[in-house]
CSV table of C-alpha atoms in Angstrom, one decimal:
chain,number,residue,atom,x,y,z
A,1,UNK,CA,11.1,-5.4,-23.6
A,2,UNK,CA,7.3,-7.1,-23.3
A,3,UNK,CA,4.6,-4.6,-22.8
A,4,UNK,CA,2.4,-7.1,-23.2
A,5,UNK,CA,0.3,-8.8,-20.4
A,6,UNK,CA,0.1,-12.3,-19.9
A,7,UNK,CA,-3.1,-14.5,-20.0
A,8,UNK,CA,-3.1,-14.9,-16.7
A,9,UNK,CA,-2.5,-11.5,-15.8
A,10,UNK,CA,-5.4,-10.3,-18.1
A,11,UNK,CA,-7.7,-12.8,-16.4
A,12,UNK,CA,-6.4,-11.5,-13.0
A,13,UNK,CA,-7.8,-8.7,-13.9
A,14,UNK,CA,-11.1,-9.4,-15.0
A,15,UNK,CA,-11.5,-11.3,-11.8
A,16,UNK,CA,-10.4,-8.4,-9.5
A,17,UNK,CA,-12.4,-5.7,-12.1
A,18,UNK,CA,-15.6,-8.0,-11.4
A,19,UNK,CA,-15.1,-8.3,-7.7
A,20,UNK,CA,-15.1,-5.0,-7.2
A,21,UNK,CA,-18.4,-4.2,-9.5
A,22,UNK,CA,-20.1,-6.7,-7.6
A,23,UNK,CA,-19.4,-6.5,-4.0
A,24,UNK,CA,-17.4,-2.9,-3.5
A,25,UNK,CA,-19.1,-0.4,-6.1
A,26,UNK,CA,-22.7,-1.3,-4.8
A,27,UNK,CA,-22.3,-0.6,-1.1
A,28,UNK,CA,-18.7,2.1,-1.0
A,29,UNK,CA,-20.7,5.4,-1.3
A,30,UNK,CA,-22.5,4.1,2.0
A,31,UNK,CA,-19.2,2.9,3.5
A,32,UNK,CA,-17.4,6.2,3.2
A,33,UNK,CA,-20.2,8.1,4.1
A,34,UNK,CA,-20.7,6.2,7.4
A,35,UNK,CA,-16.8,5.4,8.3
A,36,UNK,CA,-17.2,1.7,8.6
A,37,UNK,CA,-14.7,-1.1,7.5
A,38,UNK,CA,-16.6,-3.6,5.8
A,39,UNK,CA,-14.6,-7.3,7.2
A,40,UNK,CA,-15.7,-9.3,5.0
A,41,UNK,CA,-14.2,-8.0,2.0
A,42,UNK,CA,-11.0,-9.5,3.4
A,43,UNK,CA,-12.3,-12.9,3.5
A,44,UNK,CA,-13.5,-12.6,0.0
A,45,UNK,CA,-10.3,-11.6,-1.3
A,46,UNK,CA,-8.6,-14.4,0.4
A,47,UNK,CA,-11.3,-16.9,-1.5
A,48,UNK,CA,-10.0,-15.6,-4.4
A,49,UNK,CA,-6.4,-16.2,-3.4
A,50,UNK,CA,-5.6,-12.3,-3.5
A,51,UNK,CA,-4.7,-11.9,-0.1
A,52,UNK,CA,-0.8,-13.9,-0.7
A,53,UNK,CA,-1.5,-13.5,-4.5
A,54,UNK,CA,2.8,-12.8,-5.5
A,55,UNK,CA,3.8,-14.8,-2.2
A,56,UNK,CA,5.4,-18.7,-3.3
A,57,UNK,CA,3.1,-21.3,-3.7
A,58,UNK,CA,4.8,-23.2,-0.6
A,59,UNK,CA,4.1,-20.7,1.7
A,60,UNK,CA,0.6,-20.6,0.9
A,61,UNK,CA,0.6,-18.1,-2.0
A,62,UNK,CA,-0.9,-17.6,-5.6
A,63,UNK,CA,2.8,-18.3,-7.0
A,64,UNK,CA,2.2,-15.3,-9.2
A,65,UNK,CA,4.5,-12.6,-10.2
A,66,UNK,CA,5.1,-9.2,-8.7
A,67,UNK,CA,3.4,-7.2,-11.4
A,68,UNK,CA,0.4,-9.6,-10.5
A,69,UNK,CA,0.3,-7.7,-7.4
A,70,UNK,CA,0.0,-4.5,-8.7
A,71,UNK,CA,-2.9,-5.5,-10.8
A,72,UNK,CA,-5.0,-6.2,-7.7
A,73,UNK,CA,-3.9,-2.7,-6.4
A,74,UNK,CA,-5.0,-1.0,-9.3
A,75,UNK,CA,-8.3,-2.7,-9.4
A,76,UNK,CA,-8.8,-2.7,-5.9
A,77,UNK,CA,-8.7,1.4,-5.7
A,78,UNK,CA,-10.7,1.6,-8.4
A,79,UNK,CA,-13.6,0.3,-5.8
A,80,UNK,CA,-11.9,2.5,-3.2
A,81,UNK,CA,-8.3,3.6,-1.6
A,82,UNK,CA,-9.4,1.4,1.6
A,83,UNK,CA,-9.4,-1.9,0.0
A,84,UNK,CA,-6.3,-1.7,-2.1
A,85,UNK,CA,-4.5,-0.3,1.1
A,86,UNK,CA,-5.5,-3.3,3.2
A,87,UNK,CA,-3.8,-5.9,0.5
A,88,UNK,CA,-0.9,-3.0,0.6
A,89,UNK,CA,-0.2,-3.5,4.4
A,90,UNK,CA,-1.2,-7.1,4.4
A,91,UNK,CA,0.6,-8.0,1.5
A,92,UNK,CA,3.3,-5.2,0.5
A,93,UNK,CA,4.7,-4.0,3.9
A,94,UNK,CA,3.7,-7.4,5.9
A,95,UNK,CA,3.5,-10.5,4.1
A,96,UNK,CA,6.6,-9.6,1.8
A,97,UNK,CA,8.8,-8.4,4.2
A,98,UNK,CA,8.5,-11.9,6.3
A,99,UNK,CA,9.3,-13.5,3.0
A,100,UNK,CA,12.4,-11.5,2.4
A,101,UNK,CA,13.8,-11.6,5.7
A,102,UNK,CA,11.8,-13.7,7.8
A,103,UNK,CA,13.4,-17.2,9.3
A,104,UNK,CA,11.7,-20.3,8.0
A,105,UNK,CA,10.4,-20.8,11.1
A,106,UNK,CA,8.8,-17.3,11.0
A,107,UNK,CA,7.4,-18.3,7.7
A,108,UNK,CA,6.0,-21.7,8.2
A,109,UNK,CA,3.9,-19.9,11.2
A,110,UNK,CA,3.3,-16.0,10.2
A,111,UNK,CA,3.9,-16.0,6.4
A,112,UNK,CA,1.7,-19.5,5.3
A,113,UNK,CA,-1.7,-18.6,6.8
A,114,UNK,CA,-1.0,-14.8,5.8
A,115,UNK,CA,-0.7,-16.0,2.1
A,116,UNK,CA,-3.8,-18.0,2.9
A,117,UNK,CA,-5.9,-15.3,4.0
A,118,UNK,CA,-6.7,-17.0,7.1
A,119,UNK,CA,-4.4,-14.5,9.6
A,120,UNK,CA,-3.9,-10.6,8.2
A,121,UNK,CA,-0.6,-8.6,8.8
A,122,UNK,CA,-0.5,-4.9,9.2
A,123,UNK,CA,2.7,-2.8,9.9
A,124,UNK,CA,3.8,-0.6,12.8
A,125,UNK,CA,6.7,1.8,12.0
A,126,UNK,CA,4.6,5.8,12.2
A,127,UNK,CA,4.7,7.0,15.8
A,128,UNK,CA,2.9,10.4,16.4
A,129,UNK,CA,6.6,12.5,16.6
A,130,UNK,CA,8.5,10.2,13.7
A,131,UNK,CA,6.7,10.2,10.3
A,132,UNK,CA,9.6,10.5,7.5
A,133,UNK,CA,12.3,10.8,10.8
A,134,UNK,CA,12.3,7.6,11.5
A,135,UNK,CA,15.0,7.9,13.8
A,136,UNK,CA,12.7,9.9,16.5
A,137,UNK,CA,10.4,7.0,17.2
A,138,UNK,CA,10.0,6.3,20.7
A,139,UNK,CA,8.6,2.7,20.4
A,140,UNK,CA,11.5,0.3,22.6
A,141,UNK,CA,12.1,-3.2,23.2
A,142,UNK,CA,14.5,-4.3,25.8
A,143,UNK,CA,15.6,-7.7,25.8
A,144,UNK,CA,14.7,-9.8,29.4
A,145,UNK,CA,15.9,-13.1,29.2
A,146,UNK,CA,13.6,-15.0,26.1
A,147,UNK,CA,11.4,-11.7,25.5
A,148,UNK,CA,12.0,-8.8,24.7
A,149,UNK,CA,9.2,-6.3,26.7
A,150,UNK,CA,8.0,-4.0,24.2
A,151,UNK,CA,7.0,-0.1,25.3
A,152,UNK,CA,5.7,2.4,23.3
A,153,UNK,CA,2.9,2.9,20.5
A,154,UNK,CA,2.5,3.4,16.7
A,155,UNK,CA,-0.4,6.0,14.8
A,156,UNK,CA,-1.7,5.8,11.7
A,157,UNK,CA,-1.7,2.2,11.1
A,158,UNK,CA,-4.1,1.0,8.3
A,159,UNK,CA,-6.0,-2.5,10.1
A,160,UNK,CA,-5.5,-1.7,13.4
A,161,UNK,CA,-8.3,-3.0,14.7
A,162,UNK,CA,-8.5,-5.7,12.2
A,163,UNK,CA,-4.9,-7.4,12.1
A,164,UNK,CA,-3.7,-10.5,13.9
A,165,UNK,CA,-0.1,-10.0,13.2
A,166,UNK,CA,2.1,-6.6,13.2
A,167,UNK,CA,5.1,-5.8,12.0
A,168,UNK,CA,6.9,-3.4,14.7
A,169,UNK,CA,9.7,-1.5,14.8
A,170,UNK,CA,11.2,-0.5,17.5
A,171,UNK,CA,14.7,0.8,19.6
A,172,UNK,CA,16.9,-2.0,20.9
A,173,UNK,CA,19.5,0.3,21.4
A,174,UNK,CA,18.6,4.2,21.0
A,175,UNK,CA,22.4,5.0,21.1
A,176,UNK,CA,22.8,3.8,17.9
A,177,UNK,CA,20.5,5.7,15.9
A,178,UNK,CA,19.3,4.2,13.4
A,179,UNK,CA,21.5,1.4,13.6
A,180,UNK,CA,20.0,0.7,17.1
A,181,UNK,CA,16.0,-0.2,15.4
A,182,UNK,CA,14.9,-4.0,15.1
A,183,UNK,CA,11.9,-5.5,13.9
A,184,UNK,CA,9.6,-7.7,15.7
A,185,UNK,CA,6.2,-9.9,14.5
A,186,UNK,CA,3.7,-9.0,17.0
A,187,UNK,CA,0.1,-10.9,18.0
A,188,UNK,CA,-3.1,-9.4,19.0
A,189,UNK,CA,-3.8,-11.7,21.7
A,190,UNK,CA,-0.3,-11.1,23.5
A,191,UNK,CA,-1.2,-9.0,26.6
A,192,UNK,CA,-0.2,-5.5,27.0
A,193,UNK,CA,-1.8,-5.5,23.2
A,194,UNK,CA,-4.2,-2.9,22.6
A,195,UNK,CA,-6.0,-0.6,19.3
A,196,UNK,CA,-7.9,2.1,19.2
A,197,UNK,CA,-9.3,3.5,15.7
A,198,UNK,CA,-8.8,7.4,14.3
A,199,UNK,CA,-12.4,8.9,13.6
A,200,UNK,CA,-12.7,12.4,11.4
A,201,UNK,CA,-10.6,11.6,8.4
A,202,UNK,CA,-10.2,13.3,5.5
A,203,UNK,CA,-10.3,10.6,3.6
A,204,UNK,CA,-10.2,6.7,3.4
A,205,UNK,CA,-13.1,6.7,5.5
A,206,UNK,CA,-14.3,3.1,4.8
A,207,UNK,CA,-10.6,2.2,6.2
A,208,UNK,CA,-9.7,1.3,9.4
A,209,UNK,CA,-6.6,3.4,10.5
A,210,UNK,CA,-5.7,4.4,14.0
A,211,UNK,CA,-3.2,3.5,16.7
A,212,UNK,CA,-1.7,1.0,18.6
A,213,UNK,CA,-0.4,0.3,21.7
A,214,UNK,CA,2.5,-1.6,23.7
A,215,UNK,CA,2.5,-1.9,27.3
A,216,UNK,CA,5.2,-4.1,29.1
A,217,UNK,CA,4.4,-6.9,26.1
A,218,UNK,CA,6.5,-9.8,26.4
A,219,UNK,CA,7.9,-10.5,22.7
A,220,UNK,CA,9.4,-14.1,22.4
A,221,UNK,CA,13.0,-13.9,21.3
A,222,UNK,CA,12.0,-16.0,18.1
A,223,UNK,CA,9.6,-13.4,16.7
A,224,UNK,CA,12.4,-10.8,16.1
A,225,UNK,CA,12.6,-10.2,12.2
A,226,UNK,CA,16.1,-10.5,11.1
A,227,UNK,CA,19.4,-9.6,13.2
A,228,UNK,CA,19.2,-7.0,16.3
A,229,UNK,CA,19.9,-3.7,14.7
A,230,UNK,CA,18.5,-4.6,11.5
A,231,UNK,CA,15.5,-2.7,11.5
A,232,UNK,CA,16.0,0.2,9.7
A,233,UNK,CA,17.2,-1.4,7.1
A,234,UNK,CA,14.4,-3.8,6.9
A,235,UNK,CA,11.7,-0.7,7.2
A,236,UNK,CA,13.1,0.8,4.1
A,237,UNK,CA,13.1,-2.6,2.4
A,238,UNK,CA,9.4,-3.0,3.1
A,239,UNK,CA,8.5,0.7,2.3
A,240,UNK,CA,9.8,-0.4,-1.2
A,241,UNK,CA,7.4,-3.2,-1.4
A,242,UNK,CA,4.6,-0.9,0.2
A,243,UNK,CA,5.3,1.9,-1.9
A,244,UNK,CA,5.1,-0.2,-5.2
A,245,UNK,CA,1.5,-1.1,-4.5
A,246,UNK,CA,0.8,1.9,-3.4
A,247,UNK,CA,2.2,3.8,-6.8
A,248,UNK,CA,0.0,0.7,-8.7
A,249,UNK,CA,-3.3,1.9,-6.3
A,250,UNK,CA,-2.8,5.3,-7.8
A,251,UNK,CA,-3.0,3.8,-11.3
A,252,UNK,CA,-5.9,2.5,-10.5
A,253,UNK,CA,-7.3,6.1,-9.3
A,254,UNK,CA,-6.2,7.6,-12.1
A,255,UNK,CA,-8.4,4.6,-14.2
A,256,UNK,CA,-11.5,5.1,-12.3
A,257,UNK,CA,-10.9,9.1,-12.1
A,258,UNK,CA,-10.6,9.1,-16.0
A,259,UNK,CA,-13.7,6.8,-16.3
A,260,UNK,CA,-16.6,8.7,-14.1
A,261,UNK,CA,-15.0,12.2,-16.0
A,262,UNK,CA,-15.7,10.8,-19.5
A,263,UNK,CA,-18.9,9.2,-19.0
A,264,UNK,CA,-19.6,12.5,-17.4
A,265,UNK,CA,-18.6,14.4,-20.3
A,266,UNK,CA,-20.7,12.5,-22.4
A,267,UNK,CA,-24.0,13.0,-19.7
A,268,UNK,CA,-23.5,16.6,-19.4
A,269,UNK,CA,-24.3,19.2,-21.9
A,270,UNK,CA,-23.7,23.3,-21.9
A,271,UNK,CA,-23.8,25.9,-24.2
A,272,UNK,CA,-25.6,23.7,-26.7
A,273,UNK,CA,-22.8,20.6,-26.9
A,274,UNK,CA,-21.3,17.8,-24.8
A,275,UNK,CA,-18.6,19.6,-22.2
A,276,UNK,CA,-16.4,16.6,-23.6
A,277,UNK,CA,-16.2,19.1,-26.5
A,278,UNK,CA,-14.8,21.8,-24.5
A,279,UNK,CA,-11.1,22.2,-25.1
A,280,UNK,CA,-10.2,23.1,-21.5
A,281,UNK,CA,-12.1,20.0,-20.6
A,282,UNK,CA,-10.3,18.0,-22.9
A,283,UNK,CA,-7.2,19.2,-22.0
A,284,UNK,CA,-8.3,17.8,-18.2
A,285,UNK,CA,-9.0,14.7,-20.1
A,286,UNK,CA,-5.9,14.9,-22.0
A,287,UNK,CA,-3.7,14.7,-18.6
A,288,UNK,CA,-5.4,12.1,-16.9
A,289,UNK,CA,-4.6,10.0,-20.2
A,290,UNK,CA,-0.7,10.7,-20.1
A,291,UNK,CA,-0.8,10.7,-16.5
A,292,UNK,CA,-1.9,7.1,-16.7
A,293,UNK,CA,0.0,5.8,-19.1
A,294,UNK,CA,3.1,7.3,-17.0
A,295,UNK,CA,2.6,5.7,-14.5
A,296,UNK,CA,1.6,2.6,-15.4
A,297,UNK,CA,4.9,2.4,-17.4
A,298,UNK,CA,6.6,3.6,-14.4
A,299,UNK,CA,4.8,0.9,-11.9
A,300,UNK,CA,5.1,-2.0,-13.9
A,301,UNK,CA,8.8,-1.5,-14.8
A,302,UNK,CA,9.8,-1.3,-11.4
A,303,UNK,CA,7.9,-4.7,-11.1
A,304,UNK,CA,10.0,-6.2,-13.9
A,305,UNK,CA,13.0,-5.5,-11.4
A,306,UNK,CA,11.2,-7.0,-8.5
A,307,UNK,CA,10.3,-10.0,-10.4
A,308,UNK,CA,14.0,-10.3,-11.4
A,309,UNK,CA,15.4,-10.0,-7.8
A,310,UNK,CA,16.7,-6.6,-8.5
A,311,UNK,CA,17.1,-3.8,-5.9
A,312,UNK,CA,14.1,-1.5,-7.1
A,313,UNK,CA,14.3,1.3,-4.7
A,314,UNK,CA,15.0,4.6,-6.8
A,315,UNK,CA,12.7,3.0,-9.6
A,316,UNK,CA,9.6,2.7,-6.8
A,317,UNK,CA,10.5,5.7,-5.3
A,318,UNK,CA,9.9,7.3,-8.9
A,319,UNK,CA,7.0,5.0,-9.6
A,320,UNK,CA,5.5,6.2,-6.4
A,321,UNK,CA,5.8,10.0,-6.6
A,322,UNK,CA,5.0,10.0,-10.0
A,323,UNK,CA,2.0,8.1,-9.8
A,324,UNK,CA,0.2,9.6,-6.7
A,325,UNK,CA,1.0,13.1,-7.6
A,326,UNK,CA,-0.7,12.4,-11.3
A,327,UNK,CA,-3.3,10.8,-9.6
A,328,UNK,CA,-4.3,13.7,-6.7
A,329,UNK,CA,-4.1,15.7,-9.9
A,330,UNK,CA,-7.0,13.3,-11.9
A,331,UNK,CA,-9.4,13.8,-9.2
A,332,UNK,CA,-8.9,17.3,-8.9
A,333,UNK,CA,-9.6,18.0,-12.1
A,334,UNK,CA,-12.3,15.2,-11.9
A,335,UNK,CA,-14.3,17.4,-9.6
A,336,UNK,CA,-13.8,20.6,-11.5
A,337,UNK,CA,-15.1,18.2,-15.0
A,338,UNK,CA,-18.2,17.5,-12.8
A,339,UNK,CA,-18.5,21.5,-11.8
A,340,UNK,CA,-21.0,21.8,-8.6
A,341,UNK,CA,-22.0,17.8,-9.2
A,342,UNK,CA,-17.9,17.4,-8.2
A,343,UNK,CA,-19.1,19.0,-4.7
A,344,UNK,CA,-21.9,16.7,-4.0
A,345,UNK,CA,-21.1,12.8,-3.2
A,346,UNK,CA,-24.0,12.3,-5.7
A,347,UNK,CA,-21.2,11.4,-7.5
A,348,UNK,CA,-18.0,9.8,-6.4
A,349,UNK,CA,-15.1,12.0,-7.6
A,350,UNK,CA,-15.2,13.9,-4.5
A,351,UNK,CA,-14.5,10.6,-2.4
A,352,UNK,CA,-11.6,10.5,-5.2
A,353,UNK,CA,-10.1,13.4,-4.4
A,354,UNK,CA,-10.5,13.4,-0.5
A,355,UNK,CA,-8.8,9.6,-1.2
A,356,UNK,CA,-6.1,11.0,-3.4
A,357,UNK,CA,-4.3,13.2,-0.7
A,358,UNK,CA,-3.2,10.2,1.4
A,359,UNK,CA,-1.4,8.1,-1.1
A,360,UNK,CA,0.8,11.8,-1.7
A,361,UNK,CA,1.6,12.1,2.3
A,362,UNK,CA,2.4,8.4,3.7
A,363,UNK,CA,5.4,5.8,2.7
A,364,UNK,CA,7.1,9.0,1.9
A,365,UNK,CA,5.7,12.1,1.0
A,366,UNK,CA,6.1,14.1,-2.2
A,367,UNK,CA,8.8,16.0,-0.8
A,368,UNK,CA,10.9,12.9,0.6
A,369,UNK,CA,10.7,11.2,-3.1
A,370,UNK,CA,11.7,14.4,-4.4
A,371,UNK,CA,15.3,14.8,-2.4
A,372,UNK,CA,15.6,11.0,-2.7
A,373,UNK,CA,15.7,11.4,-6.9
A,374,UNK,CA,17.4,14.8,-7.0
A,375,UNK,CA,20.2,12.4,-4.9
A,376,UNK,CA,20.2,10.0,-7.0
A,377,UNK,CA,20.9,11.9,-10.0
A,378,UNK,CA,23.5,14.0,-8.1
A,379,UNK,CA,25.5,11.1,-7.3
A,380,UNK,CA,24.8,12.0,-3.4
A,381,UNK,CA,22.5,8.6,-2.7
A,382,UNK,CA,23.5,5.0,-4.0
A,383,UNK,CA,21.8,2.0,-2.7
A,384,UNK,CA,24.0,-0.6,-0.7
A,385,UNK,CA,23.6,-4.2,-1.5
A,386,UNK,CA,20.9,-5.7,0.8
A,387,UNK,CA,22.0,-9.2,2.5
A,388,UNK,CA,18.9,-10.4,1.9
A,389,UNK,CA,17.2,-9.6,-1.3
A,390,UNK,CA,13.1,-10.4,-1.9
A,391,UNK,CA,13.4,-13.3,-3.8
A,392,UNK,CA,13.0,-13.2,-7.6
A,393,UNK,CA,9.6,-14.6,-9.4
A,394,UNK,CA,9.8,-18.3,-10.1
A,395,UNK,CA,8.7,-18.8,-13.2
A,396,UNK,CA,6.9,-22.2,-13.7
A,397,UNK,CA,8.4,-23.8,-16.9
């Protein structure tokens, strides 16, 4: 085992870590306070490379490794949950699903000017009555000759008004259950196309997340994503790509949670002393620390697996249950470190915290994660072979 990063990696990081100094930190507080989804942050990221950063090299990628992925995550969040979710859709639940199961075709056209940053991918599987019942979507396609006319509409979809490209999901045959669900790459411009942003959130306010809509669209037969039927099969593939950055994001929360408490705790004084000299405050401190180190452990080995070609789904399952639930718990206990200051977005742990809930509630909530582990344990869940498997990092010799 290497718990080491590579050169590469560390200067990833550096690069992401002074991105986000320099063109998130300054202007986020206003952002969030004002709801608005700030475009060109994409288009920066894709400058960098960071928008196809683990996608091949052929198709238009950065050629790095999984694990480099979940670097930008964690970076990302630490200038706020809406960036790093916008390279989770684009990337994770997009971007790597076309590359696992997508035709070459489907690649040459979708996946190379995704990598490139020049088109962005977002992903369509929530509908307002099936969140972790997938089954009860409503969403259908039925095929007409070349097309198949899609019906039906999707909710709480991050880049919804921002996205060229969707993944959908959606019933070919709804007396099959599960087995009935395929998975089509959708356009904008395609009539019968339409978005309409969520307003009020709790959190992730500088994101844009809302619905959209089908309406008799005409999907070439050519843009379905693997076999008819295949779709279920190819959501829970691309949840295990999503939830691994989302699991990294929450490193990164944890990161920035721990950093704004301790240069509080060395700001703030009462009863004579530093509060960073209070026990109970230390032992706040104290749990962010393992909580980190957890789950970084926990993130990056279920890279390792990714990066080998391995099935990875009860490792990011772990990774991601683990990780967000330490994380909601850092900015809780971020807020309480800053006292009535916590309250106020004077400082930014409260944006943490109302960030924080999200990450525990979508791509499976805590609960879901739970049942899946306990099943694992228990012998009850085993993971069938995929017949088609994310490709394994190619290493450059």
């Amino acid at each position: 085992m290497d718990f080491q990063f590579s050169e590469e990696q560390k200067m990833l990081r550096n690069t992401v870590r002074s991105f986000v100094d320099q063109e998130i930190m300054p202007h986020i507080a206003t952002w969030d306070r004002e709801g608005y989804f700030e475009p060109s942050i994409i288009k920066k990221l894709a400058d960098l490379g960071l928008m196809g950063v683990c996608i091949p090299e052929k198709y238009g990628g950065s050629g790095m490794d999984y694990n480099a992925l979940a670097i930008v995550c964690e970076e990302l969040e630490r200038g706020d949950t809406a960036f790093r979710t916008a390279v989770s859709v684009h990337t994770g639940l997009n971007s790597m699903s076309i590359l696992q199961w997508g035709s070459e075709e489907q690649k040459q056209k979708y996946l190379v000017p995704q990598a490139r940053g020049e088109k962005v991918g977002a992903f369509g599987l929530t509908e307002p009555a099936a969140g972790s019942d997938v089954a009860a979507m409503q969403t259908t396609a039925v095929k007409d000759g070349d097309y198949y006319i899609l019906n039906g509409q999707k909710t709480w979809i991050s880049l919804c008004d921002v996205a060229d490209h969707f993944l959908v999901f959606a019933y070919t045959d709804k007396s099959k259950k599960h087995h009935g669900i395929s998975a089509f790459i959708v356009e904008r411009k395609w009539e019968g196309f339409s978005s309409k942003a969520i307003k009020g959130k709790l959190g992730i306010r500088a994101g844009n997340t809302g619905e959209i809509f089908f309406d008799n669209l005409k999907v070439p037969k050519e843009n379905l994503l693997g076999a008819e039927g295949e779709g279920f099969k190819i959501a829970m593939a691309s949840l295990d790509n999503g939830r691994f950055t989302v699991a990294a994001g929450a490193v990164g929360q944890i990161m920035v949670c721990m950093e704004a408490s301790v240069a509080y705790c060395h700001e703030r004084e009462t009863f004579g002393k530093p509060i960073g000299q209070h026990q109970l405050v230390q032992q706040m401190i104290a749990n962010m620390e393992a909580g980190l180190q957890m789950s970084r452990l926990l993130v990056y080995r279920a890279g390792e697996l990714k990066n080998a070609g391995k099935r990875n789904t009860r490792e990011t399952s772990l990774a991601k249950w683990q990780a967000c639930d330490f994380a909601n718990k850092a900015a809780d206990d971020a807020v309480q470190i800053h006292g009535a200051y916590g309250f106020s977005d004077e400082y930014p742990v409260e944006r943490y915290l109302r960030n924080s809930k999200a990450p525990v509630i979508y791509e499976g909530t805590r609960e879901i994660h739970t049942i899946m582990q306990a099943e694992y344990v228990l012998g009850y869940r085993k993971d069938k072979p995929l017949n088609k498997m994310l490709p394994a990092w190619e290493q450059d010799l």
